[in-house]
Short mmCIF file of N, CA and C and ligand atoms in Angstrom, two decimals:
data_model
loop_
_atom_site.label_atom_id
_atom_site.label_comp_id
_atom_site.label_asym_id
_atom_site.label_seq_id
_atom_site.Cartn_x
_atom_site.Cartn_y
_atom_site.Cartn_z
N UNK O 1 0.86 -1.19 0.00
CA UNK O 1 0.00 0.00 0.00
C UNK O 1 0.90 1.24 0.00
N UNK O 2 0.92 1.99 -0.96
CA UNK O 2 1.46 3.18 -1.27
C UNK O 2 1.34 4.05 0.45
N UNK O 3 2.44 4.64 1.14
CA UNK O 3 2.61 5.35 2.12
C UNK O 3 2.47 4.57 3.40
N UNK O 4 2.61 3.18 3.03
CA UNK O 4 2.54 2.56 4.50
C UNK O 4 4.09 2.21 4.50
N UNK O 5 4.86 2.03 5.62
CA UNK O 5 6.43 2.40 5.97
C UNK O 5 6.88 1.10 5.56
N UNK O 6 5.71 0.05 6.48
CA UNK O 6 5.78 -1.27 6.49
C UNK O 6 6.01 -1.81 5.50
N UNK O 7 5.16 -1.52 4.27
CA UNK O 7 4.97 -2.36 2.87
C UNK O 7 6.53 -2.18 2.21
N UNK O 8 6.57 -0.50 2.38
CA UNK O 8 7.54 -0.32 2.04
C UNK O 8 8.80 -1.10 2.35
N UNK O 9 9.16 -1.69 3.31
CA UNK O 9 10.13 -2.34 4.11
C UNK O 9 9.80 -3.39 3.70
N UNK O 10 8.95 -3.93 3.22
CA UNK O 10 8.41 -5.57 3.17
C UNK O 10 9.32 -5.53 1.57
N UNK O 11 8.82 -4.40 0.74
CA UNK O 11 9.20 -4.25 -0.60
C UNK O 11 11.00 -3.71 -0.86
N UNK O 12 11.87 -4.00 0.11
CA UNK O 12 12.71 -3.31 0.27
C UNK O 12 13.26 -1.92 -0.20
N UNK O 13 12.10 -0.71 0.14
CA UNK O 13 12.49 0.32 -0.38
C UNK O 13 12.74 1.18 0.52
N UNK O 14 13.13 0.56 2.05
CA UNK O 14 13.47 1.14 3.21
C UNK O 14 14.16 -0.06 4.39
N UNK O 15 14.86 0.47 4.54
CA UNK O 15 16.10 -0.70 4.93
C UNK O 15 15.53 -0.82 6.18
N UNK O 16 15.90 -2.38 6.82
CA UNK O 16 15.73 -2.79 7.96
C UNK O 16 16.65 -3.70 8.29
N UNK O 17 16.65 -3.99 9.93
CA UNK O 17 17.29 -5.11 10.45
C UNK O 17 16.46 -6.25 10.29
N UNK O 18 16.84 -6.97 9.42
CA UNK O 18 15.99 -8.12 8.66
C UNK O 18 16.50 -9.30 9.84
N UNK O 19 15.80 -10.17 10.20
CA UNK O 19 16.09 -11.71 11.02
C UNK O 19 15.34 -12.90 10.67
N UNK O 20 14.24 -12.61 9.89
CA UNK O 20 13.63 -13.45 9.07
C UNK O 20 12.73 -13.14 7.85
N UNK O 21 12.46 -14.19 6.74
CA UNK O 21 11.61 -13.75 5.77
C UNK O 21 11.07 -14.91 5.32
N UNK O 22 10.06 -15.08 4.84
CA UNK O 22 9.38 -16.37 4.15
C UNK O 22 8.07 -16.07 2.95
N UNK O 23 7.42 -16.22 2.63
CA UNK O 23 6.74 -15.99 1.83
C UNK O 23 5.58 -15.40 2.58
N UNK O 24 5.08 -15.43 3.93
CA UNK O 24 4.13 -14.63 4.66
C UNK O 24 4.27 -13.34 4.95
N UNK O 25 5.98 -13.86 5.29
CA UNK O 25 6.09 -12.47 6.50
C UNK O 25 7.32 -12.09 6.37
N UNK O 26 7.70 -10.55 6.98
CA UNK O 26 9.08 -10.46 7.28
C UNK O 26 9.28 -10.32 8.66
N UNK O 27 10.45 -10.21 9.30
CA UNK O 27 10.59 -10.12 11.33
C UNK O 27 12.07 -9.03 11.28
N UNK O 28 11.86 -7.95 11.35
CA UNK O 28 13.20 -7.03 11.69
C UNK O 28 12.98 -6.67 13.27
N UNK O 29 14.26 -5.76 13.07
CA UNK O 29 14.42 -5.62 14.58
C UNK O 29 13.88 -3.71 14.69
N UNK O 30 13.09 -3.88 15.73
CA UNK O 30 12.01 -2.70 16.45
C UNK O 30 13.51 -1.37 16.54
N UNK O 31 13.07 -0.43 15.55
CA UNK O 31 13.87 1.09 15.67
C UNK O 31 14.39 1.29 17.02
N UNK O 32 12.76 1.58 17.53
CA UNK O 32 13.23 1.77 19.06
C UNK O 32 12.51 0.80 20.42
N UNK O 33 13.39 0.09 20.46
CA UNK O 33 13.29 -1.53 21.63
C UNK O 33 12.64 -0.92 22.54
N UNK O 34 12.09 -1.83 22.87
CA UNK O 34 11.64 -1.54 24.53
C UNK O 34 12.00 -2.59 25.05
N UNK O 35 12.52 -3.59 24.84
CA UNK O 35 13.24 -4.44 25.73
C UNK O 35 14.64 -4.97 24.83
N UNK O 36 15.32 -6.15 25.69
CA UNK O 36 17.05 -6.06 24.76
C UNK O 36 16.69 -6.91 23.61
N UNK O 37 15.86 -7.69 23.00
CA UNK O 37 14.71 -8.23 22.09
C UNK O 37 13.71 -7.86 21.60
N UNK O 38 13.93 -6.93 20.66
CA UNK O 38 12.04 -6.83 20.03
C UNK O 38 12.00 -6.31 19.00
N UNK O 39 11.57 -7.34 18.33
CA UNK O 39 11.49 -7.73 16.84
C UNK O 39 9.99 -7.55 16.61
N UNK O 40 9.88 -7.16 15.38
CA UNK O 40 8.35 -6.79 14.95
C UNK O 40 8.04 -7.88 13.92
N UNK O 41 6.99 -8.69 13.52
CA UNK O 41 6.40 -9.89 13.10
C UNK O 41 5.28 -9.37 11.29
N UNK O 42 5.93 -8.95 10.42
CA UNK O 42 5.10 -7.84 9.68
C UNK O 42 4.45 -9.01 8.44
N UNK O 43 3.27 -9.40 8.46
CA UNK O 43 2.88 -9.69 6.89
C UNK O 43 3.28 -9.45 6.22
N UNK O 44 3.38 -9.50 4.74
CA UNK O 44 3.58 -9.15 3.57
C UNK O 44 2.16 -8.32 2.84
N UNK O 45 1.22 -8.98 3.18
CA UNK O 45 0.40 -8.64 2.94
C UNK O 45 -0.61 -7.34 3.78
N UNK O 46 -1.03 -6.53 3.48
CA UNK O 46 -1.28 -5.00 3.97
C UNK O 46 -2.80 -5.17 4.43
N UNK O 47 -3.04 -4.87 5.66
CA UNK O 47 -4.02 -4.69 6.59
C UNK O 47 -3.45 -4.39 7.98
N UNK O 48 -4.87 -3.72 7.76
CA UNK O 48 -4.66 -2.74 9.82
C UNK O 48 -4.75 -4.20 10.89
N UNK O 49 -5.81 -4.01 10.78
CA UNK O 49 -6.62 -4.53 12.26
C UNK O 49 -7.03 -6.55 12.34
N UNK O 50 -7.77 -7.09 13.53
CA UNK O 50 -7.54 -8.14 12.99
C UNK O 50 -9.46 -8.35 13.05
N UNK O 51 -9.69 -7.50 12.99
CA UNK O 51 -11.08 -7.16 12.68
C UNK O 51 -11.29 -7.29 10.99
N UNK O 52 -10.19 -6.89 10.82
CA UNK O 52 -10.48 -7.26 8.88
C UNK O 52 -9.74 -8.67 8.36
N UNK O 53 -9.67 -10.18 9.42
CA UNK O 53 -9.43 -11.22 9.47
C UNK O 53 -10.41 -11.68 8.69
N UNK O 54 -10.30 -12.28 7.07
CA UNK O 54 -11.12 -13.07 6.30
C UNK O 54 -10.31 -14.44 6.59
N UNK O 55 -11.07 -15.79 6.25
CA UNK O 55 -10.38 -17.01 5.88
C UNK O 55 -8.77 -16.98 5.49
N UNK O 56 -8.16 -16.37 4.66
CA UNK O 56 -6.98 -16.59 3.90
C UNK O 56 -6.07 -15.56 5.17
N UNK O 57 -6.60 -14.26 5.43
CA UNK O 57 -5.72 -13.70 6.93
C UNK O 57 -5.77 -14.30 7.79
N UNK O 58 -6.76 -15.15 8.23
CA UNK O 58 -6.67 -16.12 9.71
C UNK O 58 -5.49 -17.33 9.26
N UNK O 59 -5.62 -18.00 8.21
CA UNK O 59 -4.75 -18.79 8.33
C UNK O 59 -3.20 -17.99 8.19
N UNK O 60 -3.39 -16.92 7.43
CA UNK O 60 -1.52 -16.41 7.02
C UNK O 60 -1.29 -16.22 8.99
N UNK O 61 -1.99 -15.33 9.81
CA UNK O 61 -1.75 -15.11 10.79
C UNK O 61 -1.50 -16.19 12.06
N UNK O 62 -2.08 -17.56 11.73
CA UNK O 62 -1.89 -18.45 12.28
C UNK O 62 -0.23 -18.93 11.66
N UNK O 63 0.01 -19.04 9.84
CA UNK O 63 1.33 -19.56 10.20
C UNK O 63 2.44 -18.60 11.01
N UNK O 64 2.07 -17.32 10.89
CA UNK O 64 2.59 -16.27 11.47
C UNK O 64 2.99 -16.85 12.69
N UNK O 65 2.12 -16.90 13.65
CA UNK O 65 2.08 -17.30 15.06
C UNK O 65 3.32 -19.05 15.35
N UNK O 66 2.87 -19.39 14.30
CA UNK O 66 3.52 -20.42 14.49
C UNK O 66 5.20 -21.09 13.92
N UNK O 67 5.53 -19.86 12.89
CA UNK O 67 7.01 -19.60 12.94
C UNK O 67 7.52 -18.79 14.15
N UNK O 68 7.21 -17.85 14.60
CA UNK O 68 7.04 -17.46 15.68
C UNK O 68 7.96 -18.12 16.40
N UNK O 69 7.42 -19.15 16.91
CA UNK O 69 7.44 -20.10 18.15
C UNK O 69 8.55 -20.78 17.51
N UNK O 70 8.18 -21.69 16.45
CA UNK O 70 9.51 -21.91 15.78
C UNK O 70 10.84 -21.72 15.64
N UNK O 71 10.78 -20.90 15.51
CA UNK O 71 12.03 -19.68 15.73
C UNK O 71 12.03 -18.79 16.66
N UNK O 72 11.85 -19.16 17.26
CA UNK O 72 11.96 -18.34 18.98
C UNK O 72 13.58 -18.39 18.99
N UNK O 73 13.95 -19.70 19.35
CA UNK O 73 15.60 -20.22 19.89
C UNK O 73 16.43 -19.66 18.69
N UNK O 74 16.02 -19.25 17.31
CA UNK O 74 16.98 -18.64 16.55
C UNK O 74 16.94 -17.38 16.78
N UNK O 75 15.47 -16.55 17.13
CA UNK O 75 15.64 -15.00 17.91
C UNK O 75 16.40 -14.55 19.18
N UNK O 76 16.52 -15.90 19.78
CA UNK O 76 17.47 -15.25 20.94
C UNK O 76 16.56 -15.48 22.25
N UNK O 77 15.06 -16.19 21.89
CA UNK O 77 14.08 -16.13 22.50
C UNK O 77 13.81 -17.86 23.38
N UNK O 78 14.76 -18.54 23.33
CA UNK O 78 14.46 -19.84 23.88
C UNK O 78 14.17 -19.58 25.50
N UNK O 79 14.15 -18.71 26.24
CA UNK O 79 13.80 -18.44 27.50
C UNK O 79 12.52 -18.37 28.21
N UNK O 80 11.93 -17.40 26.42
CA UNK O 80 10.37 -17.18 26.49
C UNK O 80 10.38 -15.76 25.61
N UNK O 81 8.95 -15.45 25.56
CA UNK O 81 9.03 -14.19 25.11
C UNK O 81 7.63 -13.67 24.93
N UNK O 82 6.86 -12.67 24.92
CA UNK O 82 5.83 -12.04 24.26
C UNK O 82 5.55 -11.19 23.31
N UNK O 83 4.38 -11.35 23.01
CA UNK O 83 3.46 -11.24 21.78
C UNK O 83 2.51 -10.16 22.27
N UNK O 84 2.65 -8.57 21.60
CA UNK O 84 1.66 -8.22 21.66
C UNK O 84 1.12 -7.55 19.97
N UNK O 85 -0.12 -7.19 20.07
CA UNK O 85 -0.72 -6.91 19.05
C UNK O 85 -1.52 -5.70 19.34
N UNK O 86 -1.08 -4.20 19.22
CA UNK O 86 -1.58 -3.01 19.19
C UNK O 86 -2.85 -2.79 18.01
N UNK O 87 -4.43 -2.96 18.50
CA UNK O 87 -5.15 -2.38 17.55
C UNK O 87 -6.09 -0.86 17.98
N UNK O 88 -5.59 0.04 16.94
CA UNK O 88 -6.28 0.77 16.94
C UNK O 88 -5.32 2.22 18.00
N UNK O 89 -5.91 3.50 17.16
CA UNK O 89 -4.94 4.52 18.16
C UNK O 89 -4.96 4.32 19.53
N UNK O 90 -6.36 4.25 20.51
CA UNK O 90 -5.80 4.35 22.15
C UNK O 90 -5.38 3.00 22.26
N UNK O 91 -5.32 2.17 21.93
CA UNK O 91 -4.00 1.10 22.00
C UNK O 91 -2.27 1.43 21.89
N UNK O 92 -2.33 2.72 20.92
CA UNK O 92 -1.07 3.12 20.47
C UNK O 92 -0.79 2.60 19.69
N UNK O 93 -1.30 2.11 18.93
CA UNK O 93 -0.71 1.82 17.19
C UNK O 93 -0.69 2.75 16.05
N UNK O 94 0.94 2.64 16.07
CA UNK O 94 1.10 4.24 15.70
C UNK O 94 1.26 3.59 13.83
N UNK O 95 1.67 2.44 13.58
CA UNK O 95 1.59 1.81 12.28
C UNK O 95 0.35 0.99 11.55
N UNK O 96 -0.46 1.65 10.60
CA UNK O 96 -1.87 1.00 10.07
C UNK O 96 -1.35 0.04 9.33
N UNK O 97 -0.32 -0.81 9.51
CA UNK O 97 -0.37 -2.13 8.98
C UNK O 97 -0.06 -3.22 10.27
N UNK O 98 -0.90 -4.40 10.32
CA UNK O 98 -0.28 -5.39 11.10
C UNK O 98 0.68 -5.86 11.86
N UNK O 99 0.98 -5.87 13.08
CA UNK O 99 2.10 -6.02 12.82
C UNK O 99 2.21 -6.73 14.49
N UNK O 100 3.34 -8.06 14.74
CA UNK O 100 3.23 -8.65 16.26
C UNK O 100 4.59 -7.80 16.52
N UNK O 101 4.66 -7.71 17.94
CA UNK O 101 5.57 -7.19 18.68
C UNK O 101 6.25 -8.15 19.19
N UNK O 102 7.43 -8.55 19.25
CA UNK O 102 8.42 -9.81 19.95
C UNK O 102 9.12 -9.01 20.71
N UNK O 103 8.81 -9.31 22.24
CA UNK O 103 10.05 -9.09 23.03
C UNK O 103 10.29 -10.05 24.14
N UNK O 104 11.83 -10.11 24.20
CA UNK O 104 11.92 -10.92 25.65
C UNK O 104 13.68 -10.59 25.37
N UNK O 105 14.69 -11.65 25.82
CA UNK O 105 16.03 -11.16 26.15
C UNK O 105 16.10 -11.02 27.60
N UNK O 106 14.93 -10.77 28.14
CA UNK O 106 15.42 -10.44 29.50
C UNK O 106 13.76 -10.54 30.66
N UNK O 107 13.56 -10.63 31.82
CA UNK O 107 12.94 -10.81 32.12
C UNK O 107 12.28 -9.87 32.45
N UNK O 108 10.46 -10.19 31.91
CA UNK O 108 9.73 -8.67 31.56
C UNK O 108 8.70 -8.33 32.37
N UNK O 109 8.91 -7.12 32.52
CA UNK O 109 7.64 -6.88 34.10
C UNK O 109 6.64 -6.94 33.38
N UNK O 110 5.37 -6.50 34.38
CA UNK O 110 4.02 -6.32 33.96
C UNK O 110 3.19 -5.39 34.44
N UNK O 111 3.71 -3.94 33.50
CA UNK O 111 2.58 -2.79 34.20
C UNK O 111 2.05 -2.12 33.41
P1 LIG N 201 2.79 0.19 17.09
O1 LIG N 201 2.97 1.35 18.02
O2 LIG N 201 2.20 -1.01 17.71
O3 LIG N 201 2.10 0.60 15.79
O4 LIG N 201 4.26 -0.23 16.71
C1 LIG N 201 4.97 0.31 15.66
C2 LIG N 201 6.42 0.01 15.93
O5 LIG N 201 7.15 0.19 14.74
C3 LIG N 201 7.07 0.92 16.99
O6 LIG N 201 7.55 0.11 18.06
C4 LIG N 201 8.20 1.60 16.22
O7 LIG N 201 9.35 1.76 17.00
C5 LIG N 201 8.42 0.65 15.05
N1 LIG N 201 8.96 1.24 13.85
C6 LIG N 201 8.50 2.34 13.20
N2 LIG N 201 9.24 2.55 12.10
C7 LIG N 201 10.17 1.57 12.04
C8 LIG N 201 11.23 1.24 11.14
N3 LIG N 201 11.48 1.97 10.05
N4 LIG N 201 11.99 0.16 11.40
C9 LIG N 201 11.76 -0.57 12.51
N5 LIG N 201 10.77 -0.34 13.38
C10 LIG N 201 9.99 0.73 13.17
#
């Protein structure tokens, strides 16, 4: 989608710290971390919310979820790690494309 940062990055016309890619998705590493791990989980494919989940997005987002996990121990993540999913502005989703949040590296509070 023309002016989304993401697509752009998916399309390499804006450089990233790349750590994985497959035909779903790409996984770079988060501009600015909030923990010593956190990698962002981006489709390829362009949508906000998971409110606009048809058949063919539930399953891409399921293999999503499940390289994920997969590759946890190649992220650096064999300890553990979380998953969040910002929808919508008072959530703070400051990017209108999809996107999971990976963090761990270190052990993560909860406030
Ligand atoms: P959210 O606030 O859930 O929409 O998350 C968007 C995330 O994208 C934030 O954590 C930003 O730091 C991150 N971000 C924005 N632009 C880039 C970029 N060019 N490369 C890597 N991460 C980015």
């Amino acid at each position: 989608m023309e002016n989304c940062i993401f697509c752009k990055i998916v399309a390499g016309q804006l450089p990233a710290s790349k750590v994985y890619e497959d035909d779903d998705m790409i996984v770079f590493k988060d501009i600015r971390p909030i923990a010593k791990i956190h990698l962002l989980a981006v489709p390829k494919q362009h949508f906000k919310l998971l409110s606009e989940l048809n058949e063919e997005r539930r399953a891409l987002v399921g293999r999503m979820l499940e390289k994920i996990a997969s590759n946890a121990p190649a992220f650096g993540l064999s300890e553990g790690y979380r998953l969040i999913i910002n929808q919508g502005e008072e959530a703070g989703q400051s990017v209108p494309h999809l996107h999971i949040h990976i963090l761990g590296g270190q052990k993560l509070g909860w406030e």
